[in-house]
Short mmCIF file of C-alpha atoms and ligand atoms in Angstrom, two decimals:
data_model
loop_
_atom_site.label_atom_id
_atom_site.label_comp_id
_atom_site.label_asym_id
_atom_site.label_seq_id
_atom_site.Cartn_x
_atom_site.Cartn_y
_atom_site.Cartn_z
CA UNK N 1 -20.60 47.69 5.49
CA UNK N 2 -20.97 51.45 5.47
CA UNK N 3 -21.92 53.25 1.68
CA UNK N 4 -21.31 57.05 1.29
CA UNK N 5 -22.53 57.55 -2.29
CA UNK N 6 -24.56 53.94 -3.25
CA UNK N 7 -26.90 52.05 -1.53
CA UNK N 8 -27.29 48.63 -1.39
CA UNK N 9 -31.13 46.80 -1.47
CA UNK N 10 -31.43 43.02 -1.08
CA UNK N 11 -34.66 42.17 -2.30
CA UNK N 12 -36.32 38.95 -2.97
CA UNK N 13 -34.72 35.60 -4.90
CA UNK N 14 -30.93 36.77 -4.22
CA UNK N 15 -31.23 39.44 -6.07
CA UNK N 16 -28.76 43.11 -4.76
CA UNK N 17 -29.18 46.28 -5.82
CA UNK N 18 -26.96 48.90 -5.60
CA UNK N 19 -28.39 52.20 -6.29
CA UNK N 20 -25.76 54.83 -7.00
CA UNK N 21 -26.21 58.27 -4.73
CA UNK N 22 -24.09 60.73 -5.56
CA UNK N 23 -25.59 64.11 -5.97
CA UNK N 24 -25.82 66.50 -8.40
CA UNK N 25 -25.43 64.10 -11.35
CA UNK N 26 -23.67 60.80 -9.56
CA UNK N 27 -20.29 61.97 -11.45
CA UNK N 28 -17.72 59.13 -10.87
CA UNK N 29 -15.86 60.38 -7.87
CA UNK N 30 -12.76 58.77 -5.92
CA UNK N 31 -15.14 57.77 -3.21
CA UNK N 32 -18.25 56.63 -5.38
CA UNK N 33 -15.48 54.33 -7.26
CA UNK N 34 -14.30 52.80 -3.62
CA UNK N 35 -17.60 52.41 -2.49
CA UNK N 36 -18.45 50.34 -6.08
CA UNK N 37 -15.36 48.32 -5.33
CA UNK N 38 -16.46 47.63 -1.90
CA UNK N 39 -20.01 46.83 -3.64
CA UNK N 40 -18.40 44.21 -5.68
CA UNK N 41 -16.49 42.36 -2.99
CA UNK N 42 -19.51 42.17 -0.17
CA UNK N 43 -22.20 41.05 -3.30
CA UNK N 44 -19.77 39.10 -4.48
CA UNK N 45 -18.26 37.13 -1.82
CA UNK N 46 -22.17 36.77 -0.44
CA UNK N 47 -23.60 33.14 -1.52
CA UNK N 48 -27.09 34.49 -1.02
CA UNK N 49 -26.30 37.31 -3.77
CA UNK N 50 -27.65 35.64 -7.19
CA UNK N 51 -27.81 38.48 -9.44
CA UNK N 52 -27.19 42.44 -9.04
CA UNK N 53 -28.51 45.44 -10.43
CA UNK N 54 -27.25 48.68 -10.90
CA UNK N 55 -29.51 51.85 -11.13
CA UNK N 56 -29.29 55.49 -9.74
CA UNK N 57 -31.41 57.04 -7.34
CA UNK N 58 -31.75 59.77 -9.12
CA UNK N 59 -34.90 61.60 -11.22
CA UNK N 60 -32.87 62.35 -14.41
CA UNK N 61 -29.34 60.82 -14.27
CA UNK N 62 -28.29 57.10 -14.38
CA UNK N 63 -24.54 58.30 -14.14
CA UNK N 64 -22.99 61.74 -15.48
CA UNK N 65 -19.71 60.16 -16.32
CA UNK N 66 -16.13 60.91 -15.06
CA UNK N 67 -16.14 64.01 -12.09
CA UNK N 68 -15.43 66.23 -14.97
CA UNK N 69 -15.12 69.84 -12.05
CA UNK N 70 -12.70 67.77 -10.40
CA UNK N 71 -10.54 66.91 -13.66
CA UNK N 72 -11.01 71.40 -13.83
CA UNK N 73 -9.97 71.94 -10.31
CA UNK N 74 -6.61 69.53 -10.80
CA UNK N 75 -6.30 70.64 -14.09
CA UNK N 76 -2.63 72.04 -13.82
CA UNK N 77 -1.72 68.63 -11.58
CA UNK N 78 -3.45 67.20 -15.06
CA UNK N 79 -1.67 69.20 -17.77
CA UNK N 80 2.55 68.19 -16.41
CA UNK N 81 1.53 64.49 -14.85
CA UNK N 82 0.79 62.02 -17.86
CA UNK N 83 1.60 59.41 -15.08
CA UNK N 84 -1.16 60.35 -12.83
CA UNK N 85 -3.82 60.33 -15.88
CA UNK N 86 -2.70 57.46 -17.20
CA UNK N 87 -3.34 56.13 -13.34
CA UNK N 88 -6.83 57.60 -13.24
CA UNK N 89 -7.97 56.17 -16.44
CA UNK N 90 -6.83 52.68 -15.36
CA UNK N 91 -8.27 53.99 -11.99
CA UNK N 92 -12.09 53.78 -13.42
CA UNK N 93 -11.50 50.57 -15.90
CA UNK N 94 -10.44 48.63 -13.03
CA UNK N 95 -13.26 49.45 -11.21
CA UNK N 96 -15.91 49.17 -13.82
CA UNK N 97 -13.81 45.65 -14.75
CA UNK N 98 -15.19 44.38 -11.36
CA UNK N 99 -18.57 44.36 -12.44
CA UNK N 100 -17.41 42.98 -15.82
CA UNK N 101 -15.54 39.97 -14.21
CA UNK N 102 -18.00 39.31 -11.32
CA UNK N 103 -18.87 35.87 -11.90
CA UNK N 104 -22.64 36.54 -11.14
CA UNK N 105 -24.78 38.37 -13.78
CA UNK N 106 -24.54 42.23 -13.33
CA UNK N 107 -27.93 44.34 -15.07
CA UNK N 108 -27.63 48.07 -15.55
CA UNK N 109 -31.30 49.66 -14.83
CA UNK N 110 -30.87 52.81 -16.70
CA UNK N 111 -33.33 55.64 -15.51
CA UNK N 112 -31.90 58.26 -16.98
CA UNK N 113 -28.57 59.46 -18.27
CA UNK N 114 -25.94 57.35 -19.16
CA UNK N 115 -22.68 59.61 -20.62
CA UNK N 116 -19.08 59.19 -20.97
CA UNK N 117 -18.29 57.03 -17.93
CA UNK N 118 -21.91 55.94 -16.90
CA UNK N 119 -21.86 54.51 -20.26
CA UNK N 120 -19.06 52.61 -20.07
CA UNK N 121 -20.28 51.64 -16.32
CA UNK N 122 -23.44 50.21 -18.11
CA UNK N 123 -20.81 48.73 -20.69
CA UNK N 124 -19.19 46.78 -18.02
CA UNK N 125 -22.56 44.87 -17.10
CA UNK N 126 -23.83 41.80 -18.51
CA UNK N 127 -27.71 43.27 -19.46
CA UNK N 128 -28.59 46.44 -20.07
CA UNK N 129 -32.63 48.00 -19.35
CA UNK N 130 -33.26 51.71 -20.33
CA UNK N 131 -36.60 53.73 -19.37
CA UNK N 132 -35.24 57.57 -19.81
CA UNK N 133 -32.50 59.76 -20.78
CA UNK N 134 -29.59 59.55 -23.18
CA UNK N 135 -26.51 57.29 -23.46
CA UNK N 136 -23.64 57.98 -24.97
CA UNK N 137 -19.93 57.96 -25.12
CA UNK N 138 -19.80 61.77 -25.37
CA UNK N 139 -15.92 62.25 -24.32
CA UNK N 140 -14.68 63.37 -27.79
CA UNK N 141 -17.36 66.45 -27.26
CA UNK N 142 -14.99 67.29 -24.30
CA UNK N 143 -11.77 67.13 -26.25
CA UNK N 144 -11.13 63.52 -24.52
CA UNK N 145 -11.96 59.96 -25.24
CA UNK N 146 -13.14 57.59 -23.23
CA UNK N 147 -10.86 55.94 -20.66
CA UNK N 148 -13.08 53.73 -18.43
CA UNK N 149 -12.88 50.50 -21.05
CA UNK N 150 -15.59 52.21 -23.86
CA UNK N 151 -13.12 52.28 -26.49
CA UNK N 152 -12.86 48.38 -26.28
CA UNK N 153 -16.33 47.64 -24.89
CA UNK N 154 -18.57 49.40 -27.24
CA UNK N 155 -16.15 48.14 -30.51
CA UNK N 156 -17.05 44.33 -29.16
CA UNK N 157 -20.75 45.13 -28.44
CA UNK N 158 -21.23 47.25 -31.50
CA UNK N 159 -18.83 46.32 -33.84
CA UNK N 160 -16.09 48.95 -35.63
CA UNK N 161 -18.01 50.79 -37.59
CA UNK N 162 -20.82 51.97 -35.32
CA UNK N 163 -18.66 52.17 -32.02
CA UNK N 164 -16.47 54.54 -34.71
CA UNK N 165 -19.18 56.53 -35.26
CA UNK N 166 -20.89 57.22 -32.47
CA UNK N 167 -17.34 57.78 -30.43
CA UNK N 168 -16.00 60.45 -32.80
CA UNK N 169 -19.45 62.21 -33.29
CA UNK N 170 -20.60 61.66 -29.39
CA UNK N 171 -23.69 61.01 -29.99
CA UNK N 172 -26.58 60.48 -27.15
CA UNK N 173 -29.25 58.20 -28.28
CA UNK N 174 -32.79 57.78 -27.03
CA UNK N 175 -33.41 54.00 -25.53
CA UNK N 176 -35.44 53.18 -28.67
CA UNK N 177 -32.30 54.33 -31.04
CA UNK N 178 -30.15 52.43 -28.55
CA UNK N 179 -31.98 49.71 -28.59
CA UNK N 180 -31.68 49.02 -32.07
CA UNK N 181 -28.31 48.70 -32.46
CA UNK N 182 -28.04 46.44 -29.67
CA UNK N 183 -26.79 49.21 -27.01
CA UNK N 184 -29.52 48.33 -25.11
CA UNK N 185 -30.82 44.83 -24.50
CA UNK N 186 -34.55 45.85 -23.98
CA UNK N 187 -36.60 49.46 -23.18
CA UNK N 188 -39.33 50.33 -21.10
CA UNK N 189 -41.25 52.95 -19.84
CA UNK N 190 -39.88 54.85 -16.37
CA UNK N 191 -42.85 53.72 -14.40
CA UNK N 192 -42.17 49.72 -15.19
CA UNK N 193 -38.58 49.72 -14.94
CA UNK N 194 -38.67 48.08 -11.48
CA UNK N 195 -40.81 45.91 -12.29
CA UNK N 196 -39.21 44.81 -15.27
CA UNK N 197 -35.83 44.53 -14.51
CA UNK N 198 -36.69 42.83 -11.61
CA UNK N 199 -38.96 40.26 -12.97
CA UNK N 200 -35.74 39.82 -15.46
CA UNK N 201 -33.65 39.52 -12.55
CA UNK N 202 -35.44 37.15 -10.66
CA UNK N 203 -36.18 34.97 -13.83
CA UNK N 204 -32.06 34.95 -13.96
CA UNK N 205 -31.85 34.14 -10.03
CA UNK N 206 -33.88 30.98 -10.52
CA UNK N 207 -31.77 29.54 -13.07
CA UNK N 208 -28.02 28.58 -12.59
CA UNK N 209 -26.34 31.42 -12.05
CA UNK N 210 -22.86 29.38 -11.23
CA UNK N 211 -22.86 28.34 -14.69
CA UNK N 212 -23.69 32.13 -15.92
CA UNK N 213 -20.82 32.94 -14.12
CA UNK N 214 -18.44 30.69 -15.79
CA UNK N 215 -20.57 30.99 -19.60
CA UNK N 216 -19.33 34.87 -18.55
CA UNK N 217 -15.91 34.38 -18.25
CA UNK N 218 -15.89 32.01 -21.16
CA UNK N 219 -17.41 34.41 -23.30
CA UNK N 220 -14.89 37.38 -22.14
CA UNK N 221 -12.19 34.59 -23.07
CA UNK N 222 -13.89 34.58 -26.75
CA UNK N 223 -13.32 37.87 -27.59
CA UNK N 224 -9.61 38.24 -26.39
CA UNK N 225 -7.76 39.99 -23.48
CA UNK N 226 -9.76 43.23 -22.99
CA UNK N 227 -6.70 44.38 -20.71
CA UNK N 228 -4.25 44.54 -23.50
CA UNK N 229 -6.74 47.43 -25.18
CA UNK N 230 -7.22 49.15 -21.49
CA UNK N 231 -3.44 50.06 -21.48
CA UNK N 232 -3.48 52.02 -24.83
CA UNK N 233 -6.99 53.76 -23.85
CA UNK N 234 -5.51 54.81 -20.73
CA UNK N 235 -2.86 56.13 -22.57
CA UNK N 236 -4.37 58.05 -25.39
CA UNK N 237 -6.93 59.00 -22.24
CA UNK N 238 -3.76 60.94 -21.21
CA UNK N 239 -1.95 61.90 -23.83
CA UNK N 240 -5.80 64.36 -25.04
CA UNK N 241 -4.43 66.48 -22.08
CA UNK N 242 -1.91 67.89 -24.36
CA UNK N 243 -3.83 68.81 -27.42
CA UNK N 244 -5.57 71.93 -25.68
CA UNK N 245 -8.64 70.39 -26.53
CA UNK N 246 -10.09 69.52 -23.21
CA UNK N 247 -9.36 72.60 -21.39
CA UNK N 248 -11.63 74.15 -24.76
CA UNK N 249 -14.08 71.09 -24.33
CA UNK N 250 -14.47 71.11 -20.67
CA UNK N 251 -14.71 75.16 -20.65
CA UNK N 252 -17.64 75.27 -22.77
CA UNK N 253 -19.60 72.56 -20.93
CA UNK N 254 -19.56 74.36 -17.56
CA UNK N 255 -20.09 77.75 -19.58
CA UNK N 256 -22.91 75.99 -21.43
CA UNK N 257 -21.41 76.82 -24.60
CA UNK N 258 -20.44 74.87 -28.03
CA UNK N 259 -16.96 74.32 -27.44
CA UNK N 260 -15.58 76.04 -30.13
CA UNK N 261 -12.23 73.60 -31.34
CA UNK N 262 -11.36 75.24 -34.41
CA UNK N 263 -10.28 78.85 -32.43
CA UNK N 264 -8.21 76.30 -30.28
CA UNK N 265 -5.43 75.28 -33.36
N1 COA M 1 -19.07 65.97 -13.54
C1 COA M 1 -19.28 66.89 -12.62
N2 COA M 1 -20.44 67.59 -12.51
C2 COA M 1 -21.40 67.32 -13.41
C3 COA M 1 -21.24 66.37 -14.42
C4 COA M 1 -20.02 65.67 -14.47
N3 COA M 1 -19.79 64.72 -15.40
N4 COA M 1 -22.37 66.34 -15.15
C5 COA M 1 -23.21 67.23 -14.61
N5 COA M 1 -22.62 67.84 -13.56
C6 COA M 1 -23.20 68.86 -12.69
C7 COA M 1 -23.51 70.16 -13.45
O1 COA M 1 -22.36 71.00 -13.56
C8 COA M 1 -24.58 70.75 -12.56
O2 COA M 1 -23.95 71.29 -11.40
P1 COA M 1 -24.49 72.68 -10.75
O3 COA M 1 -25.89 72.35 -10.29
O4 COA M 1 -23.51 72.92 -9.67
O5 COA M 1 -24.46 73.68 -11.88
C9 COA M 1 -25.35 69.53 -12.08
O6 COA M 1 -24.46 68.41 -12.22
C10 COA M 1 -26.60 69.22 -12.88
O7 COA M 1 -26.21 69.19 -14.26
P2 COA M 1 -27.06 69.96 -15.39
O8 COA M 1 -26.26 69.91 -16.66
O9 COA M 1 -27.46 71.32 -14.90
O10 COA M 1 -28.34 69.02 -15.42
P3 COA M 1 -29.22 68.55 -16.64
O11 COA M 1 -30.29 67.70 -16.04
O12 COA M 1 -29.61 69.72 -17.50
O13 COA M 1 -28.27 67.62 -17.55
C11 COA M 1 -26.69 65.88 -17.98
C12 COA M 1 -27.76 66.41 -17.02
C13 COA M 1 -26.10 64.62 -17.35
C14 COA M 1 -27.35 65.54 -19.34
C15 COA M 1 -25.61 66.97 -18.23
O14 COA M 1 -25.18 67.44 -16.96
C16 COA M 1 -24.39 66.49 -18.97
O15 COA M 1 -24.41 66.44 -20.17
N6 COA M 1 -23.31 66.16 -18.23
C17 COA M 1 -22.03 65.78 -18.83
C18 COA M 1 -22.11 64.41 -19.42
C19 COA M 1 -20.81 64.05 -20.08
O16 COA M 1 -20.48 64.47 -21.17
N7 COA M 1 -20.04 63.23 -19.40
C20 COA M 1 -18.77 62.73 -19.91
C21 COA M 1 -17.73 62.96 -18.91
S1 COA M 1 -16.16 62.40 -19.50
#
């Protein structure tokens, strides 16, 4: 199959990667979304795919987060269509759920960045191994919140209090800050990530990964229907468009400013 904005790697012991391609800062466009989708049904549907790994081809950024110039450039579409947000949001949770509901194991290899949406990407996989950057779910900094599934997935991970906290105050965290909360399942440095996640990977491939695959949807069972929590963040996702505080939010990010919400009452 043909890939516009990921790449796909199959590498020793059944284990895929799909490297994400999507220059300047792999922002979560409409195409990098169908070409994820299409990532999950080929890997998926592929008996000789064991376990798959996520990670960005990219110096600096794992993933940017949502394609925040083209939310600017449709931003009047945005501002009278609560319908068509609403639609986006569930847009980007359905295809971040993929990964989440892949009945293989699904590892995020985080070399660099991981905000707002590339967050909740790494959210939606089963492991999570950070070398560089930050990662964060930095919507509320934009005058939004986040509408790929981090509302609900970082409150299960983390628990209420911390996901509370570090959602309203947007906070990125270094891997070693990350990892201590449990953001993170393990850190390393930039030069062994490879190497590491793939020894991890292939340690995973060798063991049953057909009963992974149903422990995974068992444990998704334990903690109750995730969907019913994806139509209220899609909703709240839309209904930020008309507080005024995005266009303030996403104004000062492109101007490189501190967005300034108080002038905005
Ligand atoms: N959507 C669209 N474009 C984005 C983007 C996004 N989410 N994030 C970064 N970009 C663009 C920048 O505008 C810039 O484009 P330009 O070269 O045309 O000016 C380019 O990617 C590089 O970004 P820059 O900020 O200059 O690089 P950096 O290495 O200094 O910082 C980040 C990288 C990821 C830390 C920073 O870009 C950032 O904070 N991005 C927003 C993250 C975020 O809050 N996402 C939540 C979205 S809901």
């Amino acid at each position: 199959m043909s890939y516009e904005t990921i790449q796909i790697d199959r590498r020793d012991k059944g284990v895929a990667w799909i490297i994400i391609d999507n220059p300047p800062a792999n922002a979560i466009s409409e195409k990098l979304m169908t070409d994820l989708e299409q990532a999950a049904d080929e890997l998926g549907a592929d008996p000789s795919v064991r376990v798959i790994v996520i990670t960005s081809a990219h110096e600096k950024t794992f993933v940017a987060g949502a394609d925040l110039k083209a939310m600017i450039q449709s931003g009047s579409q945005y501002a009278g269509n609560e319908a068509g947000i609403v639609q986006q949001s569930v847009r980007m949770q359905q295809c971040f759920n993929r990964f989440a509901t892949l009945p293989k194991p699904v590892i995020a290899a985080i070399n660099g960045h991981a905000l707002g949406g590339g967050c909740e990407l790494a959210l939606a996989c089963d492991f999570r191994i950070m070398s560089k950057g930050k990662i964060g779910l930095t919507e509320v900094s934009l005058g939004l919140i986040p509408g790929a599934g981090g509302t609900q997935r970082m409150t299960r991970l983390l628990g209420r209090a911390k996901a509370t906290e570090l959602i309203f105050t947007s906070k990125r965290l270094e891997p070693e800050e990350a990892l201590q909360i449990g953001l993170v399942n393990k850190v390393t440095t930039p030069e062994k990530l490879v190497e590491e996640t793939t020894a991890f990977a292939e340690q995973l491939a060798e063991g049953a990964v057909k009963a992974m695959g149903l422990a995974k949807r068992s444990i998704h069972a334990a903690e109750g229907p995730v969907e019913d929590g994806f139509i209220i963040e899609a909703h709240s996702f839309a209904q930020t468009f008309k507080t005024g505080e995005p266009a303030v939010g996403l104004d000062a990010f492109f101007q490189k400013k501190k967005p300034q919400f108080l002038r905005s009452l």
